[in-house]
PDB file of C-alpha atoms in Angstrom:
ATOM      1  CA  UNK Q   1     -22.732  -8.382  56.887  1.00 75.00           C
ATOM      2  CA  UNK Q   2     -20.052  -6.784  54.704  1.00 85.00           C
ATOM      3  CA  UNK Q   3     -17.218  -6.030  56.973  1.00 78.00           C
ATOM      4  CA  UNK Q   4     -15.177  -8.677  55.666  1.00 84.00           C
ATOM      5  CA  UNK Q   5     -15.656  -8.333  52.248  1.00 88.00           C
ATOM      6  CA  UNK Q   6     -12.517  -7.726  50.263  1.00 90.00           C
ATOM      7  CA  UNK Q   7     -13.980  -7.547  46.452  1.00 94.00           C
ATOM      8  CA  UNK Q   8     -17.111  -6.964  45.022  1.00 97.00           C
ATOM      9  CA  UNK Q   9     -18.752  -7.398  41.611  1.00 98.00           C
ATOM     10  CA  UNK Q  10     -20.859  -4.027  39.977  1.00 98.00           C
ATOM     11  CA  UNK Q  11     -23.758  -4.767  37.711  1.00 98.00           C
ATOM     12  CA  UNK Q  12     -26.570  -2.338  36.698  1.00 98.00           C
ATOM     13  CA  UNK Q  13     -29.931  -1.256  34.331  1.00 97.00           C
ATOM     14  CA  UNK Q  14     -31.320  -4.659  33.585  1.00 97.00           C
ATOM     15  CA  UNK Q  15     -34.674  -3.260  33.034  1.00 97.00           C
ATOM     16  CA  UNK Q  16     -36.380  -6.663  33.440  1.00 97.00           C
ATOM     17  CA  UNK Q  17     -39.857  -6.341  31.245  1.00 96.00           C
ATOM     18  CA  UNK Q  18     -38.238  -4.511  28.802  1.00 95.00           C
ATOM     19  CA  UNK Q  19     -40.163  -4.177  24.993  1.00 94.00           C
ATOM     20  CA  UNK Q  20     -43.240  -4.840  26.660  1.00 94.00           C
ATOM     21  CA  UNK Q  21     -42.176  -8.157  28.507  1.00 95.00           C
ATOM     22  CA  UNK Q  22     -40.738  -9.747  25.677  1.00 95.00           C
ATOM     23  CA  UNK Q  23     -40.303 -13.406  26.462  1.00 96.00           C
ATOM     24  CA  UNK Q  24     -36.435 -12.763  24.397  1.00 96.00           C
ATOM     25  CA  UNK Q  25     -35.154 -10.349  26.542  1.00 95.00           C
ATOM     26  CA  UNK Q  26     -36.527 -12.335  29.293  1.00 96.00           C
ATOM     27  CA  UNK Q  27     -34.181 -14.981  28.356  1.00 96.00           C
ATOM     28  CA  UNK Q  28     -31.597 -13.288  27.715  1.00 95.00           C
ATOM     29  CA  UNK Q  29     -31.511 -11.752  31.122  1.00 96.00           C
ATOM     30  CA  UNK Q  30     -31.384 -15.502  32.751  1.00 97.00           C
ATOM     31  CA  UNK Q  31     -29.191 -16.478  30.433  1.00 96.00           C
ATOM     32  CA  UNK Q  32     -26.252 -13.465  31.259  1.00 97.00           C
ATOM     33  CA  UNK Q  33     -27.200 -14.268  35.296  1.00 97.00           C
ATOM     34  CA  UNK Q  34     -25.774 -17.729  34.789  1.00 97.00           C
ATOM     35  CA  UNK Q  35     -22.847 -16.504  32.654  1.00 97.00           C
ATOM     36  CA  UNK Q  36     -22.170 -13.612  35.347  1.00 97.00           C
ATOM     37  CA  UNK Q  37     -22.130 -16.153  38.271  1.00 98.00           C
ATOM     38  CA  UNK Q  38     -19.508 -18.188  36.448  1.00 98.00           C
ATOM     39  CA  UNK Q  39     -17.433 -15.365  36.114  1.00 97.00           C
ATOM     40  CA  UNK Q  40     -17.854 -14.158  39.530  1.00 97.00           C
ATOM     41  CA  UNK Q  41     -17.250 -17.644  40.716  1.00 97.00           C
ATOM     42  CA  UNK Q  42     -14.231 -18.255  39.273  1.00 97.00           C
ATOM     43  CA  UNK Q  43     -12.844 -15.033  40.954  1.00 97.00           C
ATOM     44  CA  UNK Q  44     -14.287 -15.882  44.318  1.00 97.00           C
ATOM     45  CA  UNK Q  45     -16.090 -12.871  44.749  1.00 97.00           C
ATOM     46  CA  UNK Q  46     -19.290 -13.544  47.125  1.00 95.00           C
ATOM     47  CA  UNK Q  47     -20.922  -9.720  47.425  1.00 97.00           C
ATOM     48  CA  UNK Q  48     -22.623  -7.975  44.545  1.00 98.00           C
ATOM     49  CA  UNK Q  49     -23.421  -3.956  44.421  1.00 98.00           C
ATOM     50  CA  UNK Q  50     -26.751  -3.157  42.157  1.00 98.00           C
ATOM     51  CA  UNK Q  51     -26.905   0.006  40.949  1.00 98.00           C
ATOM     52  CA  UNK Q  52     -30.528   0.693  39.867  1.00 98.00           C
ATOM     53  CA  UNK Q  53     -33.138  -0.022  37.421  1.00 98.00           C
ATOM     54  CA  UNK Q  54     -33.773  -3.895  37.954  1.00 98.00           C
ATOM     55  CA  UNK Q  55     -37.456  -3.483  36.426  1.00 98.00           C
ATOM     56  CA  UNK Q  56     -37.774  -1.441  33.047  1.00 97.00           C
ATOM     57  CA  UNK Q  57     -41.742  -0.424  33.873  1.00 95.00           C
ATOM     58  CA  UNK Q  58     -42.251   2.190  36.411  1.00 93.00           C
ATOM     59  CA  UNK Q  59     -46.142   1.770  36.801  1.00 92.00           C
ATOM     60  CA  UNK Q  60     -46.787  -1.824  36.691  1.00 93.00           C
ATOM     61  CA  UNK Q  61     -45.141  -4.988  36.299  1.00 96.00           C
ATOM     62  CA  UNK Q  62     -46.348  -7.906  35.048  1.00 96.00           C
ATOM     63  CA  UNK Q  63     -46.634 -10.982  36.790  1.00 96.00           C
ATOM     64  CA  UNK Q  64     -44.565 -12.911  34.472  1.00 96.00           C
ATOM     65  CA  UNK Q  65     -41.583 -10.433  34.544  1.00 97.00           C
ATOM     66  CA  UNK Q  66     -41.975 -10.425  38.590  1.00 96.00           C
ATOM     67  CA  UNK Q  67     -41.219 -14.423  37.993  1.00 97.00           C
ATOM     68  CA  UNK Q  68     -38.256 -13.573  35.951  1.00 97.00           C
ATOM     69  CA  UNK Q  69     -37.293 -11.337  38.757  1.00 97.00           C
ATOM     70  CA  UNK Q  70     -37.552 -14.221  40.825  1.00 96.00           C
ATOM     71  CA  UNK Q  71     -35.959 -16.470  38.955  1.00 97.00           C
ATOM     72  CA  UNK Q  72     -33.267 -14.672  38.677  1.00 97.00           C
ATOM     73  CA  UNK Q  73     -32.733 -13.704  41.970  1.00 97.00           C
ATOM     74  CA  UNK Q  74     -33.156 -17.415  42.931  1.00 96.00           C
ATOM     75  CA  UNK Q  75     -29.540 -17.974  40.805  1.00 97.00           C
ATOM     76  CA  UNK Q  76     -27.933 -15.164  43.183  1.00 97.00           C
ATOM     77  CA  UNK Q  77     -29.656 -16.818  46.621  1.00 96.00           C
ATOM     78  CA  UNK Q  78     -25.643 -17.418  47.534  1.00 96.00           C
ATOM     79  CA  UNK Q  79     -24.436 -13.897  47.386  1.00 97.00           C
ATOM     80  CA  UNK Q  80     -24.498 -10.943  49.235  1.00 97.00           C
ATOM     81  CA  UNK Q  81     -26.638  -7.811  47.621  1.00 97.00           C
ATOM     82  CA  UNK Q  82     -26.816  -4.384  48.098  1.00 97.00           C
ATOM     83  CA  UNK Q  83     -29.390  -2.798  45.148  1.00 98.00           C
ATOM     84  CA  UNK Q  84     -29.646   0.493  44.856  1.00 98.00           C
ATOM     85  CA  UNK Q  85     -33.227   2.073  43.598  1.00 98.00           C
ATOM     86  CA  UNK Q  86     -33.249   3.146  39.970  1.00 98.00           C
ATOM     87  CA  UNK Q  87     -36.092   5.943  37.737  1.00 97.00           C
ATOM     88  CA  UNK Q  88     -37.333   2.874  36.958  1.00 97.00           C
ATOM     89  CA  UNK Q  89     -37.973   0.986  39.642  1.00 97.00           C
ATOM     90  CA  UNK Q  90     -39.532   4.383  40.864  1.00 97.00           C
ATOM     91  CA  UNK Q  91     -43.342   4.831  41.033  1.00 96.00           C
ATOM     92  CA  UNK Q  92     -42.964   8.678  41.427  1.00 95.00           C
ATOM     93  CA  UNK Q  93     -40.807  10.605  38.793  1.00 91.00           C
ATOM     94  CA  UNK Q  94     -38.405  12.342  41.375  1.00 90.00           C
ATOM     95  CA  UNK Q  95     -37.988   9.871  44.583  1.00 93.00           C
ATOM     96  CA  UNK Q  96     -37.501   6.343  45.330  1.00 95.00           C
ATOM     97  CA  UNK Q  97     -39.978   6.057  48.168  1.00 93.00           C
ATOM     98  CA  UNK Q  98     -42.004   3.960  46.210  1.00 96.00           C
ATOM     99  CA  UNK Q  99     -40.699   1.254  43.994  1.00 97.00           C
ATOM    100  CA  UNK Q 100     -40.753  -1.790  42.270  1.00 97.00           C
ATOM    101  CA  UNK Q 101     -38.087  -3.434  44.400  1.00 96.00           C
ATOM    102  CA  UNK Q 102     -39.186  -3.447  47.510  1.00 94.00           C
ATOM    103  CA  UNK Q 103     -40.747  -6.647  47.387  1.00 94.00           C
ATOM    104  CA  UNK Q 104     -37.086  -7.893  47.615  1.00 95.00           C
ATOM    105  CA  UNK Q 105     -36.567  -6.468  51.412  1.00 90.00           C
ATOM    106  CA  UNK Q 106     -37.729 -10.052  52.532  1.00 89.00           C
ATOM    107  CA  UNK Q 107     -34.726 -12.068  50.783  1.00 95.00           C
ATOM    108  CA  UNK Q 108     -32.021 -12.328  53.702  1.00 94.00           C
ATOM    109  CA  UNK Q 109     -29.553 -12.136  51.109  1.00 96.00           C
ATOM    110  CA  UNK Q 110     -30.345  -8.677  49.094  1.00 97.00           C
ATOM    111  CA  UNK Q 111     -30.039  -5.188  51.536  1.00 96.00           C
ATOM    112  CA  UNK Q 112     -32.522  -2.919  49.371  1.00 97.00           C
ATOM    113  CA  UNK Q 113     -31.356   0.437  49.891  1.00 96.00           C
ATOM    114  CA  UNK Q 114     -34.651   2.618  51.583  1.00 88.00           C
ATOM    115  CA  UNK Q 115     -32.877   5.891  52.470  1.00 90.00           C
ATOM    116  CA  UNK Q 116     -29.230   7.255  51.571  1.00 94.00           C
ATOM    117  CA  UNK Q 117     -26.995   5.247  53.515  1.00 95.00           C
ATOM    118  CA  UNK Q 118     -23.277   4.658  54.540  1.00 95.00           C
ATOM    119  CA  UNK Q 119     -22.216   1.055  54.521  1.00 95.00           C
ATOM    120  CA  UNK Q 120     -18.560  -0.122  55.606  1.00 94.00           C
ATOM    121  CA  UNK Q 121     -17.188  -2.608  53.304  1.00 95.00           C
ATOM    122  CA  UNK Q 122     -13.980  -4.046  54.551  1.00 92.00           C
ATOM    123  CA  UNK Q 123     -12.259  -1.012  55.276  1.00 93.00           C
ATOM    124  CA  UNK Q 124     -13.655   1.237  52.610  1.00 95.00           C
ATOM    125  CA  UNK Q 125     -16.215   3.455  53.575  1.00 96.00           C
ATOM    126  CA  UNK Q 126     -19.580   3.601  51.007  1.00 97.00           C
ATOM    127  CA  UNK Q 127     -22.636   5.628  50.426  1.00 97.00           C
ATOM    128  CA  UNK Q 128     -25.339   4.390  48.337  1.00 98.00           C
ATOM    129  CA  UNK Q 129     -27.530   6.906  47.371  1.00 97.00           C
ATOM    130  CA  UNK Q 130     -31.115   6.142  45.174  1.00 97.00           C
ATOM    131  CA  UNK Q 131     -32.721   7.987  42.190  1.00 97.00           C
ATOM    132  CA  UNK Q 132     -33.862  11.234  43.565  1.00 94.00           C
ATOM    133  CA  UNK Q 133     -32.045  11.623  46.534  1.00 95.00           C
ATOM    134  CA  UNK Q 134     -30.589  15.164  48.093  1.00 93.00           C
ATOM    135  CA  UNK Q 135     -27.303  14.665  48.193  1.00 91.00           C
ATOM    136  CA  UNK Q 136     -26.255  18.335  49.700  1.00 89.00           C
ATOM    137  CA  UNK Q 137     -25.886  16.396  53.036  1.00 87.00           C
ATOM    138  CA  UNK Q 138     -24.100  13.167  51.997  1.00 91.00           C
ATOM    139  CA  UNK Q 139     -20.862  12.900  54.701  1.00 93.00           C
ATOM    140  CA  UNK Q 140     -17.755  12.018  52.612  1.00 96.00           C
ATOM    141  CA  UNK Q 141     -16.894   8.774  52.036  1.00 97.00           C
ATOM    142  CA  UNK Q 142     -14.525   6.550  50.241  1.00 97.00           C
ATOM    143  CA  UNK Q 143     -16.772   5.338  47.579  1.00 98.00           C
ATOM    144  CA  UNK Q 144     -19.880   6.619  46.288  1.00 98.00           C
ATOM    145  CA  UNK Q 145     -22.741   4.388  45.015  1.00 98.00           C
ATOM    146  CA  UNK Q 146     -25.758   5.274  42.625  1.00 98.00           C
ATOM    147  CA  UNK Q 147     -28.194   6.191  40.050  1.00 98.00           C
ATOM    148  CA  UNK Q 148     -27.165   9.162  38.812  1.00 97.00           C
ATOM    149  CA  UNK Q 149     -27.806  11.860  36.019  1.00 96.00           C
ATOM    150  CA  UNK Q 150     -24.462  13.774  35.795  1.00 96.00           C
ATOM    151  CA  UNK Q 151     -24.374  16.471  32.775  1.00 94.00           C
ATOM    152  CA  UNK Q 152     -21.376  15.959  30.167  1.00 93.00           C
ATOM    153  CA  UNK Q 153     -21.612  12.049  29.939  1.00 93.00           C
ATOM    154  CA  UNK Q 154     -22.882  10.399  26.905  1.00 89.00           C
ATOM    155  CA  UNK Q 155     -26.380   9.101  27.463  1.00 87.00           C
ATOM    156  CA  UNK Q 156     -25.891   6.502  24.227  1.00 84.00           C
ATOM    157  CA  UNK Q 157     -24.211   6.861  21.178  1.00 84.00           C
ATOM    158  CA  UNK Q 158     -26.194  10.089  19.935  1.00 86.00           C
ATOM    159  CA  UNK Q 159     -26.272  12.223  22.903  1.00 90.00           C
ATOM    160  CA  UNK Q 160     -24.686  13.942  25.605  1.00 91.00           C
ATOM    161  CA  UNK Q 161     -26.296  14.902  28.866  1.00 92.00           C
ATOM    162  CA  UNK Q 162     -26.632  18.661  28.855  1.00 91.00           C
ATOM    163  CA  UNK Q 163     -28.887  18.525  32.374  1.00 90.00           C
ATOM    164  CA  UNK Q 164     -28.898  16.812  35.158  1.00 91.00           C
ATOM    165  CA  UNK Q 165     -26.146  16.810  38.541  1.00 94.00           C
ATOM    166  CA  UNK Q 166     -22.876  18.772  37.993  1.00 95.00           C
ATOM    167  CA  UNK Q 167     -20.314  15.904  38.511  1.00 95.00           C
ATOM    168  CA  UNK Q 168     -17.650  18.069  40.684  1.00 95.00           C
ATOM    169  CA  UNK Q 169     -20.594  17.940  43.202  1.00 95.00           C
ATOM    170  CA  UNK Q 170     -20.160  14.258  43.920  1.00 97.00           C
ATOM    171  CA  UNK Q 171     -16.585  14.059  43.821  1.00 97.00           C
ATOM    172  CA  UNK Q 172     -16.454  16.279  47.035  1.00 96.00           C
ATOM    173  CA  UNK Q 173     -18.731  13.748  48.557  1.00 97.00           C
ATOM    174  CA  UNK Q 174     -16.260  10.613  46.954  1.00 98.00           C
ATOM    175  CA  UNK Q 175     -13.301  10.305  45.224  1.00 98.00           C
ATOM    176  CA  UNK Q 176     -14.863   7.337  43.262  1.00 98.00           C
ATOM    177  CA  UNK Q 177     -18.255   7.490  41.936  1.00 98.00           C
ATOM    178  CA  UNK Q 178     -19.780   4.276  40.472  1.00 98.00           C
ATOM    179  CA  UNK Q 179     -23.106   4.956  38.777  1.00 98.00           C
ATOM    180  CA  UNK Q 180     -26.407   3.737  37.289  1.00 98.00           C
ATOM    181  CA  UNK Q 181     -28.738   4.798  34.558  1.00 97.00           C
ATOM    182  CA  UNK Q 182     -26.555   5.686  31.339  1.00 96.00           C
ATOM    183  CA  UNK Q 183     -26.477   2.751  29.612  1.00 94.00           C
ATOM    184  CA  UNK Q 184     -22.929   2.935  27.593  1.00 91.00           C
ATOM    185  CA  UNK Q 185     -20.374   2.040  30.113  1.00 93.00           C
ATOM    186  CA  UNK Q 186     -17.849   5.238  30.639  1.00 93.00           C
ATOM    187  CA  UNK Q 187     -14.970   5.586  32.767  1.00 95.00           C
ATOM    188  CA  UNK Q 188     -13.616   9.046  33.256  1.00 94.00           C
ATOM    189  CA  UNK Q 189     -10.370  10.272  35.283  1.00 94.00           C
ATOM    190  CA  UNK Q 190     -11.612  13.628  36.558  1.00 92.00           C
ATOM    191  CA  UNK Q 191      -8.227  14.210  38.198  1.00 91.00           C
ATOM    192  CA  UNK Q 192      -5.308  12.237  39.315  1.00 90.00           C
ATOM    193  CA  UNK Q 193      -7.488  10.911  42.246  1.00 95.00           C
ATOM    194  CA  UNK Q 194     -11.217  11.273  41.484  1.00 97.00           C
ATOM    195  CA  UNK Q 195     -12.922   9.005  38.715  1.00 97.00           C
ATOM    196  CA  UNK Q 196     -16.598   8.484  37.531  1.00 98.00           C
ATOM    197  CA  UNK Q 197     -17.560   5.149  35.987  1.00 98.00           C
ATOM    198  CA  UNK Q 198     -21.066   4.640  34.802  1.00 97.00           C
ATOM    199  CA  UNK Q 199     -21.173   0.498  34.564  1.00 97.00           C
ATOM    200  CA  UNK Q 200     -23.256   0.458  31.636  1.00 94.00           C
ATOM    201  CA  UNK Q 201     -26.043  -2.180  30.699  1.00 93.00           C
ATOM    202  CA  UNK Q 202     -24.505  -5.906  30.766  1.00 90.00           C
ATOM    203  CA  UNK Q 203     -26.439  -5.875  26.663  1.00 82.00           C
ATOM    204  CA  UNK Q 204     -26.903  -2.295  25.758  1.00 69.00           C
TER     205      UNK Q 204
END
């Protein structure tokens, strides 16, 4: 399905639902899905990677944000999706068994990520990893995919994260690490080879 993909696009954290459904942010959502799919359009890019935290409420969603969901997903039914599973899409606090998202696993075109795994796109080799997973037995890879809390990167404006997955231990898993979850985009060259970005929130 992805073996002859040679660019993709990287969106995360729209927390559909957010400030308790607010029919705004509901709008606002649609509206940047139509703007994104005239950017990636125009640059004739066909598969996109999401990296967590499509729904904002972990309990319960309401049925009009589920539409939303829908209706959004509706304006991607021509692309290729891999989503990764965010905190918030997560029922339990520490694992991704459970979630939000999987009523998405019957779209042909959206690859819900269940368990860790290691997808080949073109010739790059990928892991995509959920919220909560063990990564102490992640094989290497060429890219690494996820929702992530990695300690030393700015959580907002106010705060840095003083908890949370030392970063050094994903770079021995991937050179590259694209993540989910902090909401301020930040893109940091560990060493001459090895970056983290986190992708930020497409309105934070």
């Amino acid at each position: 399905m992805f073996e002859n993909v040679d660019k993709v696009a990287i969106f995360s954290d729209l927390h559909t639902g957010v400030h308790s459904d607010s029919t705004l942010w509901h709008t606002i959502s649609k509206e940047w899905a139509q703007w994104f799919i005239t950017e990636i359009n125009r640059k004739k890019i066909d598969t996109l990677l999401f990296l967590g935290d499509w729904h904002h409420q972990r309990s319960e969603v309401s049925v009009n944000t589920l539409q939303v969901s829908s209706d959004i997903l509706s304006l991607f039914k021509d692309f290729k999706i891999i989503l990764v599973i965010g905190n918030h899409d997560s029922y339990h606090k520490h694992t991704a068994h459970v979630s939000s998202v999987s009523i998405f696993k019957g779209w042909q075109n959206i690859h819900v990520i269940q368990n860790t795994e290691i997808l080949q796109i073109g010739n790059k080799r990928c892991s995509f990893v959920n919220w909560g997973a063990d990564i102490s037995k992640l094989p290497k890879s060429d890219y690494l995919f996820g929702h992530f809390e990695m300690n030393s990167f700015k959580m907002n404006n106010y705060k840095i994260c003083d908890k949370g997955i030392d970063p050094k231990i994903l770079l021995e898993k991937a050179p590259s690490v694209f993540s989910g979850h902090f909401h301020q985009r930040n893109e940091r060259k560990m060493t001459k080879n090895q970056q983290i970005i986190y992708v930020g929130n497409p309105f934070e």
